[in-house]
Coordinates of C-alpha atoms in Angstrom, one line a residue:
Chain A
M1364 CA -127.7 26.5 -93.9
R1365 CA -124.6 26.4 -91.6
I1366 CA -122.8 29.7 -91.2
Q1367 CA -119.5 29.8 -89.5
V1368 CA -117.4 32.8 -88.7
R1369 CA -113.8 32.7 -87.5
R1370 CA -112.1 36.0 -86.4
T1371 CA -108.4 36.1 -86.0
G1372 CA -105.8 38.9 -85.5
G1373 CA -106.7 42.1 -83.8
F1374 CA -104.6 43.9 -81.3
A1375 CA -105.1 41.2 -78.8
G1376 CA -104.5 38.3 -81.3
I1377 CA -107.3 36.4 -79.7
E1378 CA -109.3 34.1 -82.0
R1379 CA -113.1 33.7 -81.9
C1380 CA -115.3 31.2 -83.7
A1381 CA -119.0 30.8 -83.8
E1382 CA -121.6 29.0 -85.9
V1383 CA -125.3 29.4 -86.6
D1384 CA -127.4 26.6 -88.1
T1385 CA -130.4 28.3 -89.7
S1386 CA -132.5 25.1 -90.1
G1387 CA -135.8 25.5 -88.3
R1388 CA -135.2 29.1 -87.4
P1389 CA -138.1 31.5 -88.1
D1390 CA -135.7 34.1 -89.5
A1391 CA -133.8 31.6 -91.7
A1392 CA -134.7 33.5 -94.9
E1393 CA -133.2 36.7 -93.6
W1394 CA -130.0 34.8 -92.6
H1395 CA -129.7 33.2 -96.0
A1396 CA -130.0 36.5 -97.8
L1397 CA -127.4 38.1 -95.5
A1398 CA -125.0 35.2 -95.9
D1399 CA -125.3 35.1 -99.7
Q1400 CA -124.5 38.8 -99.9
A1401 CA -121.6 38.5 -97.5
V1402 CA -120.1 35.6 -99.3
A1403 CA -120.5 37.2 -102.7
A1404 CA -118.4 40.1 -101.6
G1405 CA -115.7 38.0 -100.0
G1406 CA -112.3 37.1 -101.4
S1407 CA -111.1 33.6 -102.2
A1408 CA -107.8 34.3 -100.4
P1409 CA -107.1 36.2 -97.1
P1410 CA -106.5 39.9 -97.9
A1411 CA -103.3 41.5 -96.5
G1412 CA -105.5 43.6 -94.2
V1413 CA -104.0 46.3 -91.9
P1414 CA -101.8 46.0 -88.8
D1415 CA -103.9 44.8 -85.8
G1416 CA -107.0 44.6 -88.0
F1417 CA -109.4 41.7 -87.5
R1418 CA -109.3 39.0 -90.2
Y1419 CA -112.4 37.0 -90.9
E1420 CA -113.2 33.6 -92.5
I1421 CA -116.8 33.2 -93.4
T1422 CA -117.9 29.6 -94.2
V1423 CA -121.4 28.9 -95.6
D1424 CA -122.3 25.3 -96.2
G1425 CA -118.6 24.4 -96.7
K1426 CA -117.6 27.4 -98.9
T1427 CA -115.1 29.7 -97.3
V1428 CA -114.4 33.4 -98.2
Y1429 CA -112.2 35.9 -96.6
C1430 CA -112.3 39.6 -95.6
A1431 CA -110.7 42.0 -93.2
D1432 CA -111.3 45.2 -91.3
P1433 CA -111.8 48.0 -92.0
R1434 CA -112.8 47.0 -95.5
L1435 CA -116.0 45.0 -94.9
T1436 CA -119.3 45.4 -96.7
E1437 CA -122.3 46.3 -94.5
E1438 CA -123.7 42.8 -95.0
Q1439 CA -120.4 41.2 -94.0
R1440 CA -120.2 43.4 -90.9
K1441 CA -123.8 42.6 -90.0
L1442 CA -123.4 38.8 -90.6
I1443 CA -120.1 38.6 -88.6
S1444 CA -121.5 40.6 -85.7
R1445 CA -124.7 38.5 -85.6
V1446 CA -122.9 35.1 -85.8
L1447 CA -120.3 36.0 -83.2
K1448 CA -123.1 37.2 -80.9
E1449 CA -125.8 34.7 -81.4
G1450 CA -123.8 31.7 -82.6
A1451 CA -122.6 28.8 -80.6
Chain B
M789 CA -89.0 28.7 -88.7
T790 CA -92.0 29.4 -90.8
T791 CA -91.9 30.0 -94.5
N792 CA -92.9 33.5 -95.5
G793 CA -95.9 32.7 -97.6
G794 CA -97.7 36.0 -97.5
S795 CA -101.2 36.3 -98.5
E796 CA -102.2 38.0 -101.8
P797 CA -104.0 41.3 -101.7
V798 CA -107.6 41.0 -102.9
F799 CA -109.0 43.3 -105.5
C800 CA -112.7 43.8 -105.2
T801 CA -113.2 45.8 -108.4
I802 CA -114.6 44.6 -111.7
V803 CA -111.6 45.9 -113.7
P804 CA -108.7 43.5 -113.3
P805 CA -105.7 45.0 -111.4
H806 CA -103.2 44.6 -114.4
I807 CA -105.5 46.8 -116.5
L808 CA -105.7 49.4 -113.7
N809 CA -101.9 49.3 -113.4
T810 CA -101.6 50.1 -117.1
L811 CA -104.2 52.9 -116.8
A812 CA -102.5 54.3 -113.7
R813 CA -99.3 54.8 -115.7
H814 CA -101.1 56.6 -118.5
E815 CA -99.7 60.0 -119.5
D816 CA -103.1 61.6 -119.4
P817 CA -104.0 62.5 -115.8
A818 CA -107.7 62.1 -116.8
V819 CA -107.0 58.4 -117.4
S820 CA -104.3 57.8 -114.8
G821 CA -106.1 59.7 -112.0
P822 CA -109.2 57.6 -111.6
A823 CA -107.2 54.4 -112.1
Q824 CA -104.8 55.4 -109.5
H825 CA -107.7 56.4 -107.2
T826 CA -109.3 53.0 -107.7
L827 CA -106.1 51.2 -107.1
L828 CA -105.5 53.1 -104.0
L829 CA -109.0 52.5 -102.7
D830 CA -109.1 48.8 -103.5
A831 CA -105.6 47.6 -102.8
E832 CA -104.9 46.4 -99.3
N833 CA -102.6 48.4 -97.1
R834 CA -99.2 47.3 -98.3
T835 CA -100.2 47.3 -101.9
R836 CA -101.6 50.8 -101.4
R837 CA -98.3 52.0 -100.0
S838 CA -96.1 50.5 -102.7
L839 CA -98.3 51.9 -105.5
A840 CA -98.3 55.3 -103.9
A841 CA -94.5 55.3 -103.9
E842 CA -94.3 54.0 -107.4
Y843 CA -96.6 56.6 -108.9
G844 CA -95.2 59.4 -106.8
L845 CA -98.5 60.1 -105.1
R846 CA -97.0 60.7 -101.7
A847 CA -97.2 64.3 -100.4
A848 CA -94.2 66.4 -101.5
P849 CA -91.8 66.8 -98.6
A850 CA -92.2 70.0 -96.7
V851 CA -89.7 72.7 -97.7
R852 CA -89.3 74.0 -94.2
A853 CA -88.0 72.0 -91.2
P854 CA -90.8 70.0 -89.5
S855 CA -92.2 71.5 -86.3
D856 CA -91.3 70.3 -82.9
Q857 CA -95.0 70.4 -82.0
P858 CA -97.4 67.6 -83.0
L859 CA -100.4 68.3 -85.2
R860 CA -103.1 66.2 -83.8
T861 CA -106.7 65.8 -84.9
I862 CA -109.2 63.5 -83.1
Y863 CA -112.4 62.3 -84.9
D864 CA -115.5 60.6 -83.6
A865 CA -116.9 57.7 -85.6
E866 CA -120.1 58.0 -83.5
H867 CA -120.3 54.2 -83.3
R868 CA -120.4 53.8 -87.1
T869 CA -117.5 52.5 -89.3
A870 CA -117.0 55.4 -91.8
L871 CA -113.5 56.8 -91.3
P872 CA -112.3 59.3 -90.2
G873 CA -115.7 60.5 -88.8
T874 CA -116.6 63.9 -87.4
K875 CA -113.7 66.1 -86.3
V876 CA -114.0 66.7 -82.5
R877 CA -110.7 68.1 -81.3
A878 CA -107.9 70.0 -83.1
E879 CA -104.3 70.7 -82.1
G880 CA -104.1 73.2 -79.3
S881 CA -107.8 73.1 -78.3
E882 CA -108.8 72.6 -74.7
P883 CA -110.0 69.2 -73.5
G884 CA -113.6 68.5 -74.0
R885 CA -116.1 66.3 -72.1
D886 CA -115.4 63.1 -74.0
A887 CA -112.6 61.2 -72.0
S888 CA -111.9 58.9 -75.0
V889 CA -111.1 62.0 -77.1
N890 CA -108.9 63.5 -74.5
R891 CA -107.0 60.2 -73.8
A892 CA -106.4 59.7 -77.5
Y893 CA -105.1 63.3 -77.8
A894 CA -102.8 62.9 -74.9
G895 CA -101.5 59.5 -76.1
L896 CA -100.7 61.0 -79.5
G897 CA -98.8 63.7 -77.8
A898 CA -96.9 61.3 -75.6
T899 CA -95.9 59.2 -78.7
F900 CA -94.8 62.3 -80.6
D901 CA -92.7 63.4 -77.5
L902 CA -90.8 60.1 -77.2
Y903 CA -89.9 59.9 -80.8
L904 CA -88.8 63.6 -80.9
K905 CA -87.0 63.8 -77.6
A906 CA -85.3 60.4 -77.5
Y907 CA -84.7 59.9 -81.2
Q908 CA -85.0 63.3 -82.8
R909 CA -87.7 61.9 -85.1
H910 CA -90.4 64.4 -86.2
S911 CA -93.7 62.4 -86.1
I912 CA -94.1 59.0 -87.5
D913 CA -92.8 59.7 -91.0
G914 CA -89.9 61.8 -89.6
D915 CA -91.3 64.7 -91.5
G916 CA -94.0 66.1 -89.3
L917 CA -96.9 64.0 -90.5
P918 CA -100.2 65.1 -88.9
L919 CA -101.4 62.6 -86.3
D920 CA -105.0 61.5 -86.8
A921 CA -107.1 59.2 -84.6
T922 CA -110.7 58.1 -84.6
V923 CA -112.5 57.1 -81.4
H924 CA -115.9 55.3 -80.9
Y925 CA -115.4 53.2 -83.9
D926 CA -118.4 50.8 -84.4
E927 CA -120.4 49.5 -81.5
G928 CA -118.7 47.7 -78.6
Y929 CA -115.8 47.1 -80.9
N930 CA -113.0 45.1 -79.2
N931 CA -110.0 46.4 -81.1
A932 CA -107.7 49.2 -82.1
F933 CA -105.8 49.3 -85.4
W934 CA -103.6 51.4 -87.7
D935 CA -105.2 51.7 -91.2
G936 CA -102.1 52.9 -93.0
K937 CA -103.0 56.5 -92.4
Q938 CA -104.5 56.9 -89.0
M939 CA -105.3 55.2 -85.7
V940 CA -108.8 53.7 -85.0
F941 CA -110.1 52.9 -81.5
G942 CA -113.1 50.8 -80.4
D943 CA -114.9 51.3 -77.1
G944 CA -114.7 47.7 -76.1
D945 CA -117.7 45.6 -75.3
G946 CA -117.4 46.2 -71.5
E947 CA -117.4 42.4 -71.0
I948 CA -114.0 41.5 -72.2
F949 CA -112.4 44.9 -73.1
V950 CA -112.9 48.5 -72.0
D951 CA -112.2 51.5 -74.2
F952 CA -108.9 51.0 -76.1
T953 CA -107.8 54.6 -75.5
H954 CA -107.3 53.6 -71.8
S955 CA -103.9 52.2 -72.5
I956 CA -101.2 54.6 -73.5
D957 CA -99.0 51.8 -74.8
V958 CA -101.8 50.8 -77.2
I959 CA -101.8 54.3 -78.6
G960 CA -98.0 54.1 -78.9
H961 CA -98.3 50.6 -80.4
E962 CA -100.6 51.7 -83.2
L963 CA -98.6 54.8 -84.1
T964 CA -95.4 52.7 -84.2
H965 CA -97.0 50.6 -86.9
G966 CA -96.9 53.9 -88.8
V967 CA -93.2 54.4 -88.0
T968 CA -92.5 50.9 -89.2
Q969 CA -94.5 51.5 -92.4
H970 CA -92.5 54.6 -93.1
T971 CA -89.1 52.9 -92.4
A972 CA -88.3 49.2 -92.5
N973 CA -91.9 48.4 -93.7
L974 CA -91.7 44.8 -92.2
T975 CA -94.1 42.5 -94.1
Y976 CA -97.1 41.8 -91.8
Y977 CA -96.8 38.0 -92.0
G978 CA -94.8 35.3 -90.3
Q979 CA -91.5 36.3 -88.7
P980 CA -91.2 39.8 -90.3
G981 CA -94.8 40.3 -89.2
A982 CA -93.9 39.2 -85.6
L983 CA -91.0 41.7 -85.7
N984 CA -93.4 44.4 -86.9
E985 CA -95.7 43.6 -83.9
S986 CA -92.7 43.5 -81.6
M987 CA -91.5 46.9 -82.7
S988 CA -95.0 48.3 -81.8
D989 CA -94.9 46.6 -78.4
V990 CA -91.3 47.7 -77.7
F991 CA -91.9 51.4 -78.6
G992 CA -95.5 51.3 -77.2
S993 CA -94.0 50.2 -73.8
L994 CA -91.2 52.8 -74.1
I995 CA -93.8 55.6 -74.7
K996 CA -95.5 54.5 -71.5
Q997 CA -92.2 54.4 -69.5
Y998 CA -91.1 57.7 -70.9
S999 CA -94.3 59.4 -70.0
L1000 CA -94.3 58.0 -66.5
G1001 CA -90.5 58.6 -66.0
Q1002 CA -90.0 54.9 -65.2
T1003 CA -86.7 53.1 -65.4
A1004 CA -86.4 49.6 -66.9
A1005 CA -86.5 48.2 -63.3
E1006 CA -89.6 50.2 -62.4
A1007 CA -91.6 49.5 -65.6
D1008 CA -94.4 46.8 -65.7
W1009 CA -93.4 45.7 -69.3
L1010 CA -97.1 44.9 -69.9
I1011 CA -99.0 45.7 -73.1
G1012 CA -102.6 46.7 -72.7
A1013 CA -102.6 46.9 -68.9
G1014 CA -106.0 48.2 -67.9
L1015 CA -107.7 47.1 -71.1
L1016 CA -109.3 43.9 -69.7
A1017 CA -112.7 44.3 -68.1
P1018 CA -112.8 43.6 -64.3
S1019 CA -114.4 40.2 -64.8
V1020 CA -111.5 38.8 -66.9
S1021 CA -108.7 36.9 -65.2
G1022 CA -105.6 38.7 -66.4
T1023 CA -103.5 41.7 -66.0
A1024 CA -102.9 42.7 -69.6
L1025 CA -102.8 41.4 -73.2
R1026 CA -99.0 40.7 -73.4
S1027 CA -96.1 40.6 -71.0
M1028 CA -92.6 41.4 -72.4
K1029 CA -91.1 40.4 -69.1
S1030 CA -92.8 37.0 -69.0
P1031 CA -94.5 36.2 -72.3
G1032 CA -97.4 33.8 -71.9
S1033 CA -98.4 35.1 -68.4
A1034 CA -100.6 38.1 -69.2
Y1035 CA -104.0 36.3 -68.9
D1036 CA -105.5 33.0 -68.2
D1037 CA -109.3 33.2 -68.5
D1038 CA -112.3 31.0 -69.1
V1039 CA -113.5 33.1 -72.0
L1040 CA -110.3 34.4 -73.4
G1041 CA -108.2 31.3 -72.9
K1042 CA -104.5 31.6 -72.0
D1043 CA -101.9 34.0 -73.2
P1044 CA -100.3 32.0 -76.1
Q1045 CA -97.0 33.9 -76.3
P1046 CA -93.7 32.1 -76.2
A1047 CA -90.6 33.7 -74.7
T1048 CA -88.1 31.6 -76.6
M1049 CA -87.6 29.9 -80.0
D1050 CA -88.4 26.5 -78.4
G1051 CA -92.0 27.7 -78.1
Y1052 CA -92.2 29.2 -81.6
V1053 CA -95.8 28.7 -82.9
R1054 CA -96.2 27.7 -86.6
T1055 CA -99.7 28.8 -87.7
G1056 CA -101.4 30.3 -90.7
R1057 CA -103.9 32.2 -88.5
D1058 CA -103.3 35.8 -87.3
N1059 CA -101.1 36.4 -90.3
G1060 CA -98.8 33.6 -89.3
G1061 CA -99.0 34.2 -85.6
V1062 CA -97.8 37.8 -85.6
H1063 CA -99.3 38.5 -82.2
I1064 CA -98.0 35.2 -80.8
N1065 CA -94.3 34.9 -81.8
S1066 CA -93.7 38.6 -81.2
G1067 CA -93.2 37.4 -77.6
I1068 CA -89.7 36.2 -78.6
P1069 CA -88.2 39.5 -79.8
N1070 CA -90.2 41.3 -77.1
H1071 CA -88.5 39.3 -74.4
A1072 CA -85.1 39.9 -76.0
F1073 CA -85.6 43.6 -75.7
Y1074 CA -86.7 43.3 -72.1
I1075 CA -83.5 41.4 -71.3
V1076 CA -81.3 44.0 -73.0
A1077 CA -83.1 46.9 -71.3
T1078 CA -83.1 45.3 -67.8
T1079 CA -79.5 44.1 -68.1
L1080 CA -78.4 47.6 -68.9
G1081 CA -80.7 49.3 -66.4
G1082 CA -81.6 52.9 -66.3
N1083 CA -84.1 54.3 -68.9
A1084 CA -84.9 51.7 -71.4
W1085 CA -85.5 54.2 -74.2
E1086 CA -81.9 55.4 -74.0
R1087 CA -79.4 52.6 -74.9
A1088 CA -81.7 49.6 -75.5
G1089 CA -84.3 51.7 -77.3
Q1090 CA -81.6 53.5 -79.3
I1091 CA -80.2 50.3 -80.7
W1092 CA -83.7 49.0 -81.6
Y1093 CA -84.6 52.4 -83.1
D1094 CA -81.4 52.5 -85.2
V1095 CA -82.1 49.0 -86.6
L1096 CA -85.7 49.8 -87.4
T1097 CA -84.9 53.1 -89.2
G1098 CA -81.3 52.5 -90.4
G1099 CA -82.2 51.2 -93.8
E1100 CA -80.5 47.8 -93.6
L1101 CA -83.5 45.9 -92.1
K1102 CA -85.2 44.1 -94.9
E1103 CA -89.0 44.0 -95.4
K1104 CA -88.9 40.2 -95.1
A1105 CA -86.3 40.1 -92.2
F1106 CA -86.4 37.1 -89.9
F1107 CA -85.6 37.2 -86.2
D1108 CA -81.9 36.3 -86.8
D1109 CA -81.6 39.0 -89.4
F1110 CA -82.9 41.5 -86.9
A1111 CA -80.7 40.1 -84.1
Q1112 CA -77.6 40.3 -86.3
L1113 CA -78.3 44.0 -87.0
T1114 CA -78.8 44.8 -83.3
V1115 CA -75.4 43.2 -82.6
A1116 CA -73.7 45.3 -85.3
T1117 CA -75.5 48.5 -84.2
A1118 CA -74.6 48.0 -80.5
K1119 CA -70.9 47.5 -81.6
E1120 CA -71.0 50.5 -83.9
R1121 CA -72.6 52.9 -81.4
Y1122 CA -71.2 51.8 -78.1
G1123 CA -68.1 49.7 -79.0
D1124 CA -67.2 46.4 -77.4
G1125 CA -68.9 47.1 -74.1
E1126 CA -71.8 46.1 -71.8
E1127 CA -74.3 47.1 -74.5
L1128 CA -72.9 44.5 -76.9
Q1129 CA -72.7 41.9 -74.2
A1130 CA -76.4 42.6 -73.2
V1131 CA -77.6 42.2 -76.8
L1132 CA -75.6 39.0 -77.3
K1133 CA -76.9 37.6 -74.0
A1134 CA -80.5 38.5 -74.9
W1135 CA -80.6 36.7 -78.2
E1136 CA -78.9 33.7 -76.8
R1137 CA -81.4 33.5 -73.9
V1138 CA -84.4 33.6 -76.4
G1139 CA -82.7 31.1 -78.7
V1140 CA -82.2 33.3 -81.8
P1141 CA -78.8 32.5 -83.4
I1142 CA -76.8 35.6 -84.1
T1143 CA -74.5 34.1 -86.8
P1144 CA -75.4 34.9 -90.4
R1145 CA -77.6 32.2 -91.8
A1146 CA -77.2 31.0 -95.3
R1147 CA -80.4 31.2 -97.1
L1148 CA -81.4 29.5 -100.3

């Protein structure tokens, strides 16, 4: 499973992208569960969000969903944080 | 020019929004109440505002005149994301041990001061709205935002950003999103979105200049000076004096802001580049302020404030709509003098035409 996160907006307007490929990872099952929940709660179009709030695109195996701060689910927040931290 | 193809709000509830809309209009408050509540919770910021206005949910205006003193409350999210968090400082209380709390409190006060003393505006809604802010949002959170009701500040990760309360213009920037929301309500996408961002940078910078007693010539015209961690190559996040020059770093990349329409960036990201193209109206304001000299919040700021709050600026205004109104306002307020000439020169220099544009 390939999990990509793109973060745009924010006060600084600086974009960040990262990707995690779970194949061969010992914690792959955990990633898959988290990604499935995060995608299920995402929207099919970018939400309006709030001024200076981060906007996120989460792409899992080619399917993209959208969400924005501060209205993230716990799973979305956790997934985004982990991908941006651990991803390449 | 971009087209203004704003994104649709997303409803995350099971009940479709049109049904909620019908329920929210129901005569029986037992029916309409929960539906209104759900709509308010689930709609994104702009939708939430328009619904609130439509259903008359906004607080009734105060009968008495609003106070000349701010009513500040600071909350601590304790590194979680529930808002507003735990109340840690109320209006009039002494500074505590948490520097973020004290900086947020002081920044709210400085913002209240500029709007009241320079423009006779009582708080962000003009009617004494209490000012709320939350610090220590999330862990190592590299952002600050306005959620439609309050300000939220992250601590920064220490690698790229430090605590967002460090910069007084950031505090002024966030609160000015509130002023814009209560006045012109510029759509946060494309050119009106870049204007919305620019209003926040302009008045954020003016709040800093006013609090430091700096003239236009003395001001640094930077947004977010002191926010970048020591290892980052840059002085700030944006420069109104020289858009595009604020930072150039291995990790962050280069400041992408244009100063003129030649460099206008067409993109769907960042709500149509709201933090990028704001460099153009930002630079126009800088030119007006430095051409006129003296305190930027006086004549230059007054013209911008009049346009933002005057009722003629449309929610979906483009740069040239805004420019046209600044010209009319300069003429109205100051006659055919140096103020008008400075405004005309500024828009010419940044490449925004000031003649009315026919629109299909």
